[in-house]
């Protein structure tokens, strides 16, 4: 498996992964705009197949944000998500970004467990965060926690 930068030809596959993995996926136009705006956009590739992706950006001078992370269900539990998020964290650190935030569906125990295993902490619950009315947890990772 390699982690590499997203290429426009990857768009349809990223959208497919999102559609089968996330209840409220971004449409292809939004994904393309995130790339065009300069968001960090990485994919995990096994042979010629894209099996996961992560989108992230710097929201403030000292804070980064994970916009979206998803892995093809056939490749879950194979460290794809871990490799993607660790690469994003390493990228943030190169820019002296030590606090990273994200939102996750409050009902998505698998995602909550994954992010907490990396060191993300729940900050607060936001009611009706998603378009379908689902709640979210705002989470953060502070590189200096515990050091």
Short mmCIF file of C-alpha atoms in Angstrom, two decimals:
data_model
loop_
_atom_site.label_atom_id
_atom_site.label_comp_id
_atom_site.label_asym_id
_atom_site.label_seq_id
_atom_site.Cartn_x
_atom_site.Cartn_y
_atom_site.Cartn_z
CA UNK A 1 0.00 0.00 0.00
CA UNK A 2 1.17 3.49 -0.79
CA UNK A 3 -0.14 6.82 0.45
CA UNK A 4 0.05 9.47 -2.25
CA UNK A 5 -1.46 12.79 -3.23
CA UNK A 6 -4.89 12.75 -4.81
CA UNK A 7 -5.04 13.19 -8.59
CA UNK A 8 -8.16 14.44 -10.40
CA UNK A 9 -8.53 11.03 -12.09
CA UNK A 10 -9.10 9.56 -8.57
CA UNK A 11 -12.27 11.61 -8.06
CA UNK A 12 -14.84 9.00 -9.05
CA UNK A 13 -13.26 6.27 -6.91
CA UNK A 14 -13.01 8.60 -3.89
CA UNK A 15 -16.68 9.44 -4.37
CA UNK A 16 -17.55 5.72 -4.53
CA UNK A 17 -15.71 5.02 -1.27
CA UNK A 18 -17.46 7.94 0.35
CA UNK A 19 -20.89 6.82 -0.84
CA UNK A 20 -20.54 3.34 0.66
CA UNK A 21 -18.84 4.55 3.86
CA UNK A 22 -20.45 7.83 4.91
CA UNK A 23 -24.15 8.54 5.47
CA UNK A 24 -23.97 12.13 4.16
CA UNK A 25 -21.24 12.13 1.49
CA UNK A 26 -19.99 15.23 -0.26
CA UNK A 27 -20.97 15.43 -3.90
CA UNK A 28 -18.27 15.23 -6.56
CA UNK A 29 -18.39 18.99 -7.16
CA UNK A 30 -17.55 19.69 -3.51
CA UNK A 31 -14.73 17.13 -3.57
CA UNK A 32 -13.30 18.76 -6.69
CA UNK A 33 -13.58 22.22 -5.10
CA UNK A 34 -11.78 21.08 -1.95
CA UNK A 35 -8.94 19.86 -4.14
CA UNK A 36 -8.97 23.06 -6.20
CA UNK A 37 -8.92 25.19 -3.02
CA UNK A 38 -5.75 23.45 -1.92
CA UNK A 39 -6.99 21.16 0.84
CA UNK A 40 -4.64 18.33 1.69
CA UNK A 41 -6.00 15.34 -0.19
CA UNK A 42 -4.34 11.95 0.08
CA UNK A 43 -5.33 8.51 -1.14
CA UNK A 44 -4.29 5.01 -0.12
CA UNK A 45 -3.55 2.81 -3.11
CA UNK A 46 -3.15 -0.96 -3.28
CA UNK A 47 -1.81 -1.99 -6.67
CA UNK A 48 -3.93 0.17 -9.02
CA UNK A 49 -6.93 0.43 -6.67
CA UNK A 50 -7.75 3.42 -4.45
CA UNK A 51 -8.88 1.94 -1.12
CA UNK A 52 -9.18 5.03 1.08
CA UNK A 53 -8.71 8.77 1.29
CA UNK A 54 -8.33 11.67 3.70
CA UNK A 55 -9.04 15.38 3.16
CA UNK A 56 -7.65 17.97 5.58
CA UNK A 57 -6.65 21.61 5.78
CA UNK A 58 -5.27 24.35 7.97
CA UNK A 59 -8.16 26.37 9.39
CA UNK A 60 -6.15 28.79 11.50
CA UNK A 61 -2.51 29.59 11.94
CA UNK A 62 -2.12 26.92 14.62
CA UNK A 63 -5.01 24.52 13.97
CA UNK A 64 -5.66 21.85 11.37
CA UNK A 65 -8.91 20.10 10.55
CA UNK A 66 -9.73 16.65 9.18
CA UNK A 67 -12.56 17.19 6.71
CA UNK A 68 -13.19 13.60 5.70
CA UNK A 69 -11.64 10.15 6.03
CA UNK A 70 -13.05 6.94 4.59
CA UNK A 71 -11.83 3.45 3.74
CA UNK A 72 -13.34 0.91 1.38
CA UNK A 73 -15.12 -1.63 3.63
CA UNK A 74 -13.14 -4.46 2.01
CA UNK A 75 -9.93 -2.87 3.34
CA UNK A 76 -11.00 -2.00 6.88
CA UNK A 77 -8.86 -3.32 9.73
CA UNK A 78 -5.80 -3.31 7.47
CA UNK A 79 -4.29 -0.06 8.84
CA UNK A 80 -5.42 2.01 5.82
CA UNK A 81 -7.12 4.65 7.99
CA UNK A 82 -4.19 4.72 10.40
CA UNK A 83 -1.68 5.23 7.60
CA UNK A 84 -3.79 8.02 6.08
CA UNK A 85 -4.32 9.92 9.33
CA UNK A 86 -0.70 9.49 10.43
CA UNK A 87 0.44 10.93 7.10
CA UNK A 88 -1.94 13.88 7.54
CA UNK A 89 -0.66 14.44 11.09
CA UNK A 90 2.94 14.37 9.84
CA UNK A 91 1.99 16.96 7.20
CA UNK A 92 0.41 19.20 9.84
CA UNK A 93 3.54 18.92 11.99
CA UNK A 94 5.70 20.13 9.08
CA UNK A 95 3.67 23.35 9.22
CA UNK A 96 3.88 23.62 13.04
CA UNK A 97 0.23 22.64 13.43
CA UNK A 98 -0.08 20.86 16.76
CA UNK A 99 -3.86 20.91 17.30
CA UNK A 100 -6.12 18.96 14.93
CA UNK A 101 -9.91 18.92 15.04
CA UNK A 102 -12.65 16.90 13.38
CA UNK A 103 -16.32 16.01 13.67
CA UNK A 104 -17.66 12.48 13.77
CA UNK A 105 -21.18 11.11 13.79
CA UNK A 106 -22.10 10.47 17.43
CA UNK A 107 -23.58 7.08 16.47
CA UNK A 108 -20.47 5.89 14.62
CA UNK A 109 -18.84 3.83 17.38
CA UNK A 110 -16.26 2.36 15.01
CA UNK A 111 -15.02 5.83 14.00
CA UNK A 112 -15.10 7.10 17.60
CA UNK A 113 -13.04 4.15 18.77
CA UNK A 114 -10.59 4.63 15.88
CA UNK A 115 -10.02 8.34 16.57
CA UNK A 116 -9.77 7.81 20.32
CA UNK A 117 -7.18 5.06 19.78
CA UNK A 118 -5.01 7.62 17.98
CA UNK A 119 -5.37 10.17 20.78
CA UNK A 120 -8.32 12.32 19.72
CA UNK A 121 -10.54 13.42 22.61
CA UNK A 122 -14.23 14.31 22.55
CA UNK A 123 -14.72 18.02 23.28
CA UNK A 124 -18.47 18.35 22.95
CA UNK A 125 -21.59 16.95 21.36
CA UNK A 126 -23.37 19.03 18.72
CA UNK A 127 -27.06 18.25 18.19
CA UNK A 128 -28.41 18.09 14.64
CA UNK A 129 -24.96 18.66 13.14
CA UNK A 130 -25.53 16.67 9.97
CA UNK A 131 -28.02 17.34 7.20
CA UNK A 132 -30.07 14.28 8.21
CA UNK A 133 -30.34 15.57 11.80
CA UNK A 134 -27.71 13.25 13.27
CA UNK A 135 -25.60 14.50 16.15
CA UNK A 136 -21.83 14.84 16.00
CA UNK A 137 -18.95 14.89 18.42
CA UNK A 138 -16.34 17.57 17.98
CA UNK A 139 -12.98 15.97 18.69
CA UNK A 140 -9.45 17.27 18.93
CA UNK A 141 -5.91 15.96 18.98
CA UNK A 142 -3.22 18.00 20.68
CA UNK A 143 0.26 16.82 19.86
CA UNK A 144 1.58 18.04 23.21
CA UNK A 145 -1.01 16.28 25.40
CA UNK A 146 0.86 13.96 27.68
CA UNK A 147 4.33 15.25 26.76
#
